[in-house]
Coordinates of C-alpha atoms and ligand atoms in Angstrom, one line a residue:
X1 CA -16.2 17.9 4.4
X2 CA -13.2 16.3 3.7
X3 CA -13.9 12.8 5.4
X4 CA -16.0 10.6 2.6
X5 CA -16.7 7.1 1.4
X6 CA -16.5 6.9 -2.1
X7 CA -17.0 3.3 -3.1
X8 CA -13.9 2.4 -5.4
X9 CA -15.7 -0.4 -7.2
X10 CA -18.5 2.0 -8.7
X11 CA -17.2 5.6 -7.9
X12 CA -20.7 6.2 -5.6
X13 CA -20.3 8.9 -3.0
X14 CA -21.7 6.4 -0.4
X15 CA -21.2 9.0 2.7
X16 CA -19.9 12.2 3.9
X17 CA -19.1 13.2 7.8
X18 CA -19.0 16.2 9.2
X19 CA -15.5 17.5 10.3
X20 CA -14.3 17.6 14.0
X21 CA -15.1 20.8 15.5
X22 CA -12.9 22.2 18.5
X23 CA -15.4 21.5 21.0
X24 CA -15.4 18.0 20.1
X25 CA -11.4 18.1 20.3
X26 CA -11.6 19.7 23.7
X27 CA -13.9 17.2 25.1
X28 CA -11.8 14.2 23.5
X29 CA -8.7 15.4 25.4
X30 CA -10.2 16.2 28.5
X31 CA -12.4 12.8 29.0
X32 CA -8.8 11.0 27.7
X33 CA -7.0 12.7 30.4
X34 CA -9.6 12.3 33.0
X35 CA -9.5 8.1 32.0
X36 CA -5.6 8.3 32.2
X37 CA -5.7 9.4 35.8
X38 CA -8.8 6.9 36.5
X39 CA -6.9 4.0 34.9
X40 CA -3.5 4.8 36.7
X41 CA -5.2 3.4 39.9
X42 CA -7.0 0.3 38.4
X43 CA -5.7 -3.4 37.8
X44 CA -4.4 -4.1 34.1
X45 CA -6.3 -7.5 33.9
X46 CA -9.6 -5.6 34.4
X47 CA -9.2 -3.9 30.9
X48 CA -8.3 -7.5 29.9
X49 CA -12.0 -8.5 30.4
X50 CA -13.2 -5.2 28.4
X51 CA -10.4 -6.4 25.5
X52 CA -12.0 -9.7 25.4
X53 CA -15.4 -8.4 24.9
X54 CA -14.1 -6.3 22.0
X55 CA -12.8 -9.5 20.3
X56 CA -16.3 -11.4 21.0
X57 CA -18.0 -8.3 19.3
X58 CA -15.6 -8.1 16.3
X59 CA -16.6 -12.0 15.7
X60 CA -20.0 -11.4 15.9
X61 CA -20.3 -8.3 13.5
X62 CA -17.8 -9.4 11.0
X63 CA -20.1 -9.5 8.1
X64 CA -21.3 -6.1 8.7
X65 CA -17.7 -4.5 9.6
X66 CA -16.3 -6.6 6.6
X67 CA -18.6 -4.7 4.2
X68 CA -17.9 -1.3 5.6
X69 CA -14.6 -1.7 5.1
X70 CA -15.1 -3.0 1.4
X71 CA -17.6 -0.6 0.8
X72 CA -15.0 2.0 2.2
X73 CA -11.9 1.2 0.3
X74 CA -12.4 -1.7 -1.9
X75 CA -10.3 -4.7 -1.0
X76 CA -12.1 -8.3 -1.6
X77 CA -14.9 -9.1 1.0
X78 CA -13.1 -12.3 1.7
X79 CA -10.0 -10.1 2.7
X80 CA -12.3 -7.9 5.2
X81 CA -13.5 -10.7 6.8
X82 CA -9.6 -12.3 7.4
X83 CA -9.0 -8.5 8.4
X84 CA -11.7 -8.4 11.5
X85 CA -10.7 -11.6 12.6
X86 CA -7.1 -10.9 12.5
X87 CA -8.4 -7.8 14.9
X88 CA -10.0 -10.2 17.2
X89 CA -6.8 -12.2 17.4
X90 CA -4.8 -9.3 18.3
X91 CA -7.5 -8.2 20.6
X92 CA -7.4 -11.5 22.8
X93 CA -3.3 -11.9 22.9
X94 CA -3.1 -8.7 24.8
X95 CA -6.2 -9.5 26.9
X96 CA -4.4 -12.7 27.8
X97 CA -0.8 -11.3 27.8
X98 CA -1.3 -7.6 28.4
X99 CA -1.2 -7.8 32.4
X100 CA 1.8 -10.4 32.7
X101 CA 4.0 -8.4 30.1
X102 CA 3.5 -5.4 32.2
X103 CA 4.6 -6.8 35.5
X104 CA 7.7 -4.9 36.6
X105 CA 10.8 -6.1 35.8
X106 CA 13.6 -6.9 38.5
X107 CA 17.0 -5.8 38.0
X108 CA 19.7 -7.6 39.7
X109 CA 21.5 -4.5 40.8
X110 CA 24.4 -3.7 43.9
X111 CA 23.3 -2.8 47.9
X112 CA 21.4 -0.3 46.7
X113 CA 18.0 -1.8 47.3
X114 CA 15.4 -3.8 45.4
X115 CA 15.4 -2.1 41.9
X116 CA 12.6 -2.7 39.4
X117 CA 11.4 -1.1 36.0
X118 CA 7.8 -0.2 36.1
X119 CA 6.0 -0.3 32.9
X120 CA 3.3 2.7 33.4
X121 CA 0.9 4.3 31.2
X122 CA 2.2 8.0 30.0
X123 CA -1.2 9.6 29.3
X124 CA -3.3 10.2 26.0
X125 CA -1.7 8.9 22.8
X126 CA -2.6 10.5 19.2
X127 CA -2.8 7.5 16.5
X128 CA -3.1 8.8 12.9
X129 CA -3.7 5.5 10.7
X130 CA -3.8 4.5 7.0
X131 CA -6.7 3.4 4.9
X132 CA -5.3 -0.2 3.8
X133 CA -6.3 -2.5 6.6
X134 CA -8.9 0.3 8.3
X135 CA -9.4 -2.0 11.2
X136 CA -6.1 -4.1 11.9
X137 CA -3.8 -0.7 11.8
X138 CA -5.7 0.8 14.6
X139 CA -5.9 -2.5 16.7
X140 CA -2.0 -2.6 16.4
X141 CA -2.1 0.4 18.6
X142 CA -5.5 0.4 20.6
X143 CA -4.8 -3.6 22.1
X144 CA -1.3 -3.0 23.8
X145 CA -2.1 0.8 24.9
X146 CA -5.4 0.0 26.1
X147 CA -4.0 -2.2 28.2
X148 CA -1.2 -0.3 29.2
X149 CA -3.8 2.7 30.2
X150 CA -3.1 5.1 27.5
X151 CA -6.2 6.7 26.2
X152 CA -6.2 7.6 22.5
X153 CA -7.3 9.6 19.9
X154 CA -8.0 8.6 16.4
X155 CA -7.4 10.4 12.9
X156 CA -8.0 7.6 10.4
X157 CA -7.6 8.1 6.5
X158 CA -10.2 10.8 4.7
X159 CA -11.2 7.7 2.5
X160 CA -12.2 5.1 5.4
X161 CA -14.4 7.0 7.7
X162 CA -17.3 4.6 7.8
X163 CA -14.4 1.7 9.2
X164 CA -13.2 4.5 11.6
X165 CA -16.8 4.9 13.2
X166 CA -17.6 1.3 13.1
X167 CA -14.3 0.6 15.4
X168 CA -15.1 2.9 17.7
X169 CA -18.7 2.0 18.0
X170 CA -17.6 -1.6 19.0
X171 CA -15.4 -0.4 21.6
X172 CA -18.1 1.8 22.9
X173 CA -20.6 -1.3 22.7
X174 CA -18.0 -3.5 24.6
X175 CA -18.3 -1.3 27.7
X176 CA -14.9 0.4 27.3
X177 CA -15.1 3.6 29.1
X178 CA -15.6 7.1 27.4
X179 CA -12.1 8.2 26.1
X180 CA -10.6 5.0 25.8
X181 CA -10.5 5.4 21.8
X182 CA -12.2 8.7 20.5
X183 CA -12.3 9.1 16.6
X184 CA -12.2 12.5 15.3
X185 CA -12.8 13.4 11.6
X186 CA -9.5 16.0 12.1
X187 CA -7.7 18.1 9.8
X188 CA -4.3 17.8 9.6
X189 CA -3.8 21.3 11.4
X190 CA -6.3 19.9 14.2
X191 CA -4.0 16.9 14.7
X192 CA -1.1 19.1 15.1
X193 CA -2.7 21.1 18.0
X194 CA -3.7 18.1 19.5
X195 CA -0.1 16.7 19.3
X196 CA 0.9 20.1 20.7
X197 CA -1.5 19.8 23.7
X198 CA 0.3 19.3 27.2
X199 CA -2.2 16.4 27.6
X200 CA -1.0 14.3 24.7
X201 CA 2.2 12.3 25.6
X202 CA 3.0 10.2 21.9
X203 CA 1.9 10.2 18.5
X204 CA 1.8 6.8 16.7
X205 CA 1.5 7.3 12.6
X206 CA 1.2 4.6 10.1
X207 CA 1.2 6.1 6.2
X208 CA 3.7 7.5 3.9
X209 CA 6.9 9.3 4.0
X210 CA 5.4 12.6 3.3
X211 CA 2.9 12.3 6.1
X212 CA 5.3 10.4 8.7
X213 CA 8.0 13.4 7.9
X214 CA 5.3 16.0 9.0
X215 CA 4.0 14.4 11.8
X216 CA 7.4 13.4 13.3
X217 CA 8.1 17.0 12.6
X218 CA 5.3 18.3 14.9
X219 CA 6.0 15.9 17.7
X220 CA 9.8 16.2 17.6
X221 CA 9.0 20.1 17.8
X222 CA 6.5 19.1 20.9
X223 CA 9.1 16.7 22.2
X224 CA 6.4 14.2 22.0
X225 CA 7.8 10.5 21.6
X226 CA 6.4 8.9 18.6
X227 CA 6.7 6.1 16.2
X228 CA 6.7 6.1 12.4
X229 CA 5.4 2.7 10.4
X230 CA 6.2 4.1 7.1
X231 CA 6.6 2.6 3.8
X232 CA 8.1 -0.7 2.1
X233 CA 9.4 -1.9 -1.2
X234 CA 10.5 -5.1 0.1
X235 CA 12.8 -7.9 -1.9
X236 CA 11.3 -11.1 -2.7
X237 CA 14.6 -13.2 -3.0
X238 CA 14.4 -16.5 -4.9
X239 CA 17.6 -18.5 -4.4
X240 CA 18.9 -20.7 -7.1
X241 CA 18.1 -23.5 -5.5
X242 CA 14.7 -23.1 -4.6
X243 CA 11.6 -24.5 -6.3
X244 CA 10.3 -22.0 -8.7
X245 CA 6.6 -23.3 -8.8
X246 CA 6.8 -22.9 -4.9
X247 CA 8.3 -19.6 -5.3
X248 CA 5.6 -18.2 -7.8
X249 CA 3.0 -19.7 -5.5
X250 CA 4.0 -17.3 -2.9
X251 CA 5.0 -14.6 -5.1
X252 CA 1.8 -13.7 -7.2
X253 CA -0.3 -14.1 -3.4
X254 CA 2.0 -11.5 -1.9
X255 CA 1.5 -9.1 -4.6
X256 CA -2.1 -9.1 -4.9
X257 CA -3.3 -9.4 -1.9
X258 CA -5.1 -6.3 -0.6
X259 CA -5.0 -4.8 -4.5
X260 CA -1.2 -5.0 -4.0
X261 CA -1.4 -2.1 -1.2
X262 CA 0.3 -3.4 1.3
X263 CA 3.1 -1.9 3.2
X264 CA 5.0 -5.7 3.5
X265 CA 3.9 -6.7 0.0
X266 CA 6.7 -7.5 -2.0
X267 CA 7.1 -5.3 -4.9
X268 CA 10.7 -6.4 -6.3
X269 CA 11.1 -9.6 -7.0
X270 CA 14.9 -10.8 -7.5
X271 CA 15.4 -13.9 -8.8
X272 CA 18.7 -16.2 -9.8
X273 CA 19.1 -16.2 -13.5
X274 CA 18.8 -20.1 -13.7
X275 CA 15.3 -19.6 -12.3
X276 CA 14.4 -15.9 -13.8
X277 CA 12.9 -16.9 -17.1
X278 CA 10.4 -19.1 -15.9
X279 CA 9.6 -17.2 -12.8
X280 CA 8.6 -14.8 -15.1
X281 CA 6.5 -17.2 -17.2
X282 CA 4.6 -18.5 -14.7
X283 CA 4.0 -15.2 -12.7
X284 CA 2.7 -13.9 -15.6
X285 CA 0.1 -17.1 -15.9
X286 CA -1.1 -16.3 -12.4
X287 CA -1.8 -12.7 -12.7
X288 CA -3.3 -13.7 -16.3
X289 CA -5.9 -15.8 -14.5
X290 CA -7.3 -12.9 -12.4
X291 CA -10.8 -12.2 -12.4
X292 CA -11.4 -8.3 -11.6
X293 CA -15.0 -7.3 -10.6
X294 CA -17.3 -6.2 -7.5
X295 CA -15.1 -7.0 -4.4
X296 CA -18.3 -8.1 -2.8
X297 CA -18.3 -11.1 -5.0
X298 CA -16.7 -14.1 -4.1
X299 CA -15.6 -15.1 -7.6
X300 CA -13.7 -11.9 -8.0
X301 CA -10.1 -12.2 -7.5
X302 CA -8.6 -8.7 -8.5
X303 CA -10.1 -5.9 -6.5
X304 CA -9.9 -2.2 -7.3
X305 CA -7.5 -0.1 -6.0
X306 CA -8.7 2.3 -3.1
X307 CA -9.1 5.3 -5.1
X308 CA -9.0 7.4 -8.1
X309 CA -5.9 9.5 -6.7
X310 CA -4.0 6.2 -5.8
X311 CA -4.5 4.5 -8.9
X312 CA -3.4 7.7 -11.2
X313 CA -0.3 7.7 -8.7
X314 CA 0.7 4.4 -9.6
X315 CA 0.0 4.4 -13.6
X316 CA 1.9 7.7 -13.3
X317 CA 5.0 5.6 -11.9
X318 CA 4.2 2.6 -14.3
X319 CA 4.6 5.3 -17.2
X320 CA 7.3 7.1 -16.1
X321 CA 9.6 3.4 -15.4
X322 CA 8.9 2.6 -18.9
X323 CA 9.7 6.3 -20.5
X324 CA 12.9 5.6 -18.7
X325 CA 14.0 2.1 -20.3
X326 CA 11.8 -0.3 -18.4
X327 CA 10.0 -3.1 -19.9
X328 CA 6.5 -4.3 -19.7
X329 CA 6.5 -8.2 -19.5
X330 CA 2.8 -8.2 -18.9
X331 CA -0.3 -5.9 -18.5
X332 CA -0.7 -2.0 -18.1
X333 CA -3.8 -2.4 -20.3
X334 CA -7.0 -0.9 -19.2
X335 CA -9.5 -2.7 -17.7
X336 CA -13.2 -2.5 -18.7
X337 CA -14.6 -1.5 -15.4
X338 CA -15.7 1.7 -14.1
X339 CA -14.1 1.3 -10.9
X340 CA -10.3 1.9 -9.8
X341 CA -8.6 -1.0 -11.1
X342 CA -5.2 -1.7 -12.4
X343 CA -4.4 -4.5 -14.4
X344 CA -1.5 -6.4 -12.8
X345 CA 1.8 -5.6 -14.2
X346 CA 5.3 -6.8 -14.5
X347 CA 7.8 -4.8 -15.2
X348 CA 11.6 -5.9 -15.8
X349 CA 14.8 -3.9 -16.7
X350 CA 14.2 -1.3 -14.0
X351 CA 17.7 0.1 -13.8
X352 CA 19.2 2.0 -11.2
X353 CA 19.4 5.3 -12.9
X354 CA 15.4 4.8 -13.6
X355 CA 13.5 7.7 -11.7
X356 CA 11.3 4.8 -10.0
X357 CA 14.0 2.2 -9.0
X358 CA 13.6 3.6 -5.6
X359 CA 10.1 4.1 -5.5
X360 CA 7.7 2.3 -4.0
X361 CA 4.8 0.9 -6.1
X362 CA 1.7 0.8 -3.9
X363 CA -0.2 -1.6 -6.0
X364 CA -0.4 -4.5 -8.1
X365 CA 2.9 -3.9 -10.0
X366 CA 5.6 -6.5 -9.8
X367 CA 9.4 -5.5 -10.5
X368 CA 11.5 -8.4 -11.8
X369 CA 15.5 -8.9 -11.2
X370 CA 17.8 -11.1 -12.9
X371 CA 21.1 -11.8 -10.4
X372 CA 23.9 -13.9 -10.9
X373 CA 24.5 -14.8 -7.0
X374 CA 23.5 -15.0 -3.5
X375 CA 25.6 -12.0 -3.1
X376 CA 24.2 -9.9 -5.8
X377 CA 20.8 -10.6 -4.5
X378 CA 21.3 -9.2 -1.0
X379 CA 23.1 -6.2 -2.7
X380 CA 20.1 -5.6 -4.8
X381 CA 17.7 -5.8 -2.0
X382 CA 19.7 -3.6 0.1
X383 CA 20.2 -1.5 -2.4
X384 CA 16.8 0.8 -1.1
X385 CA 16.1 3.9 0.8
X386 CA 13.3 1.4 2.8
X387 CA 13.9 -1.2 4.9
X388 CA 10.6 -2.7 6.2
X389 CA 10.1 -6.7 5.4
X390 CA 11.2 -9.3 2.9
X391 CA 11.2 -12.9 2.0
X392 CA 13.6 -15.6 1.2
X393 CA 13.0 -18.4 -1.0
X394 CA 15.2 -21.6 -1.2
X395 CA 15.1 -25.1 -0.7
X396 CA 17.3 -25.1 2.1
X397 CA 15.9 -23.3 5.0
X398 CA 19.3 -22.5 6.5
X399 CA 20.4 -21.4 3.5
X400 CA 17.4 -19.1 3.2
X401 CA 18.3 -18.0 6.8
X402 CA 21.7 -17.1 6.0
X403 CA 20.5 -14.8 3.5
X404 CA 18.1 -13.2 5.5
X405 CA 20.2 -12.3 8.1
X406 CA 21.9 -10.0 5.9
X407 CA 18.8 -8.1 4.5
X408 CA 18.5 -4.6 5.8
X409 CA 15.3 -4.6 7.4
X410 CA 12.9 -4.8 10.1
X411 CA 11.4 -8.2 9.5
X412 CA 12.4 -11.3 7.0
X413 CA 10.6 -14.2 6.5
X414 CA 12.1 -17.6 4.7
X415 CA 10.0 -19.7 2.7
X416 CA 6.7 -18.3 4.4
X417 CA 4.3 -14.8 3.8
X418 CA 5.1 -12.2 6.1
X419 CA 2.7 -12.7 8.6
X420 CA 1.6 -10.4 11.1
X421 CA 0.8 -11.4 14.6
X422 CA 0.5 -9.9 18.0
X423 CA 3.6 -12.1 19.4
X424 CA 5.6 -10.6 16.4
X425 CA 7.2 -7.4 16.4
X426 CA 6.1 -5.3 13.4
X427 CA 8.4 -2.5 12.2
X428 CA 11.2 -1.2 9.8
X429 CA 14.4 0.2 9.4
X430 CA 15.7 3.2 7.3
X431 CA 13.0 5.0 5.3
X432 CA 10.7 2.5 6.7
X433 CA 10.3 4.7 10.1
X434 CA 11.3 3.8 13.4
X435 CA 9.9 2.1 16.7
X436 CA 7.9 -1.7 16.8
X437 CA 4.0 -2.4 16.9
X438 CA 3.1 -5.2 18.7
X439 CA 4.7 -8.1 20.6
X440 CA 6.0 -7.0 23.8
X441 CA 8.1 -4.3 22.2
X442 CA 4.8 -2.3 21.1
X443 CA 3.3 -2.8 24.5
X444 CA 6.2 -0.5 25.7
X445 CA 6.4 1.8 22.9
X446 CA 4.2 4.3 25.0
X447 CA 4.9 3.3 28.7
X448 CA 7.0 5.3 31.3
X449 CA 9.9 2.5 31.8
X450 CA 10.3 4.0 35.8
X451 CA 12.6 2.8 37.9
X452 CA 11.7 2.4 41.3
X453 CA 14.5 1.6 44.0
X454 CA 13.4 0.4 47.5
X455 CA 15.9 0.2 50.4
X456 CA 15.6 -0.3 54.2
X457 CA 17.8 2.4 54.8
X458 CA 20.6 4.5 52.9
X459 CA 23.7 2.4 52.2
X460 CA 26.2 5.0 53.5
X461 CA 29.2 3.2 52.3
X462 CA 28.1 2.8 48.6
X463 CA 30.7 4.7 46.8
X464 CA 28.3 5.4 43.8
X465 CA 26.0 7.9 44.8
X466 CA 28.7 10.1 46.0
X467 CA 26.9 10.7 49.3
X468 CA 29.7 8.8 51.4
X469 CA 31.7 11.9 52.1
X470 CA 28.9 13.3 54.1
X471 CA 28.9 10.2 56.3
X472 CA 28.7 11.4 59.8
Ligands
NAP501 P1 -0.6 9.0 4.1 O1 -1.1 9.7 3.0 O2 0.7 9.4 4.5 O3 -2.0 8.7 4.9 C1 -1.7 8.0 6.3 C2 -2.7 8.6 7.4 O4 -1.8 10.3 7.5 C3 -3.8 9.3 6.7 O5 -5.0 9.1 8.0 C4 -3.5 10.8 6.4 O6 -4.6 11.5 6.5 C5 -2.6 10.9 7.7 N1 -1.3 12.5 7.3 C6 -1.2 12.1 5.8 N2 -0.3 13.8 6.5 C7 -0.6 14.2 7.3 C8 -0.4 15.5 8.0 N3 0.4 16.3 7.4 N4 -1.2 15.6 9.4 C9 -1.5 15.0 9.7 N5 -2.2 13.7 9.1 C10 -1.6 13.3 7.9 O7 -0.5 7.5 3.3 P2 -0.9 6.8 2.4 O8 -0.3 6.9 1.2 O9 -2.4 6.6 2.3 O10 -0.9 5.0 2.5 C11 0.1 4.5 1.9 C12 1.4 4.2 3.0 O11 1.6 3.8 4.0 C13 2.3 3.5 1.8 O12 3.6 4.2 2.1 C14 2.2 2.4 2.9 O13 3.8 1.5 2.5 C15 2.4 2.9 4.0 N6 2.0 1.9 5.2 C16 2.8 1.4 6.4 C17 2.7 0.5 7.0 C18 3.7 0.0 8.3 O14 3.3 -0.6 9.0 N7 4.6 -0.1 7.8 C19 1.4 -0.1 6.8 C20 0.6 0.3 6.2 C21 0.8 1.3 5.3 P3 -5.6 12.0 5.0 O15 -6.5 10.4 4.6 O16 -6.6 12.7 5.7 O17 -4.8 12.2 4.4

C-alpha cells in the first residue's frame, strides 16, 4: 500500500490506504464519460448551485478538514484552516462567475455570418496533485472544470491520502453527481494508462520537474492537452530605497509559511548593498524567534516538514551548498524533536558555480545575495532555470513596478505577498511549466474553443472560401 498518512510531527503511521484496482479505474472512466455526455445537455448555472453547496460544506467542516490536512502533512493548524477558507472562496467565485465567463464570445467578422467561439467541455481530465496544499491544489483545477463540465479523476500525493478522501467526500455530500471528481490511489503506471485512455482529454499536474517531465511525456505521446505547474525559486528583490523593516516583515513570513514548502515562497533574497547587513540581521532575529512544536498547538510557529524524505533532501542540499563555498549566516542546527523539523537557515555566498545555485530549496532556507544596482538585481533574479513568481519591495511603487516588469516569471507582486485568488491567473514560464490555473485563463484551459458560424445563406461572392469559382 503506497498511500499512507504518517504524521510528520511524531512519525506515527496513522492509516494506510488500499491501492486502486483495475475495476475502480474502469468504473471512474465509464462514470466520468457518461457524466460528460449528460452535462453537455445541462445548463452551466445548475452546477454553480452545487459549487456553492461545496463552499458551504467546506466552511461548516473547516475544523475537521484542517485537522486531517495537518496530520497528513504537518502544516500549522491555522494555515490548514486558511487553506480550507481559500478553497471555499475559489468555489464561490466560479459558482458566481463561471456561467458568465463561459458565455460564447462573439467575433466581428466579414460577411460570413454570425461568428462566435463556444467554450465547451472536452471530456475527462486527469489531475495529479502535490501534498503541500492538499485541498487548494485540487480546488484550483476542480472548481473551474466542474463549471465547464469536465469530469475529473484525481491522483493525489501518496502522503496526503486523508485529505484526498476528505475532499472527495465533501463533493459527494454536496450532491455533485458521481464521476464529478473520483479520487484513485493510483500508481504511476496506472496514471499513464488513464492518460492513454481515449475517454481522457486533458492532464493537469502540479509538482516537481521530475514528475512533470514524466507525466507531460505520457500526455504528449497520447496527444493529450496538458498544463504543468512546477517548481519555483522566486526572487525577493529589495531595492535600495526600500524600508528594510517592511521588507523583512514580508521576507520571513513568505519564507516560513507552510514550513517554506510553497512553490511561490521566495527562496532567493536579492538585497541592495546599502540594506544588506541590516536585512540579514533582522531576518535572523525573526527566524530565531520561531517556536518549533506540535502544529496543532496555536503557540507553535514553526511546523515540521511534510516527510522524512523531504527533510533529508533539504538537509542534503544545505550540506552540498556549504561544501561548495556557501556560508551559514544562521541556522542549520538540529531541533530536538522527533518530527521532521529543519531549523530555519540563512545561506550567504552561494556563488554561481555552486551546484546548488540553480536548485529549489523546498523548505525553510533563505539564500541572501548582495547587489549594487537595480540592473544587477534584475539579472540575478532572471539567472534561474525557473520562472514562477517573485516580489519586489520599494518605497516607490512605480519604481518597484518598473523592476517587476523586467523579471522573467509568470507572476510578480510589488510590496505585497504573492496571493493566490480565483480571479488572478496562476502559473509560470521556463522550467516552472506552462499553462495557467484559475482566472478566466484557467477556466478555459481544458475547453474546446469551438468556432460556430451561422449564416442565412452562403455568400457566393466571398472570395475567402474559394467557392466563388463555382458560382452559377
Ligand atoms: P512530485 O514528486 O512531482 O509529486 C507531485 C505529484 O505528482 C504527486 O501526486 C506524485 O505522486 C505525482 N507524480 C510524481 N511523479 C509521477 C509520475 N511519474 N507519474 C504519475 N504521478 C507522478 O512533487 P513534490 O516534490 O512532492 O512537490 C513539490 C514540488 O511541487 C516543488 O517543486 C514545488 O515547487 C512544486 N509545486 C508547484 C506548484 C505550482 O503551482 N507551480 C504548487 C505547489 C508545488 P506521489 O506522491 O505518489 O509520488
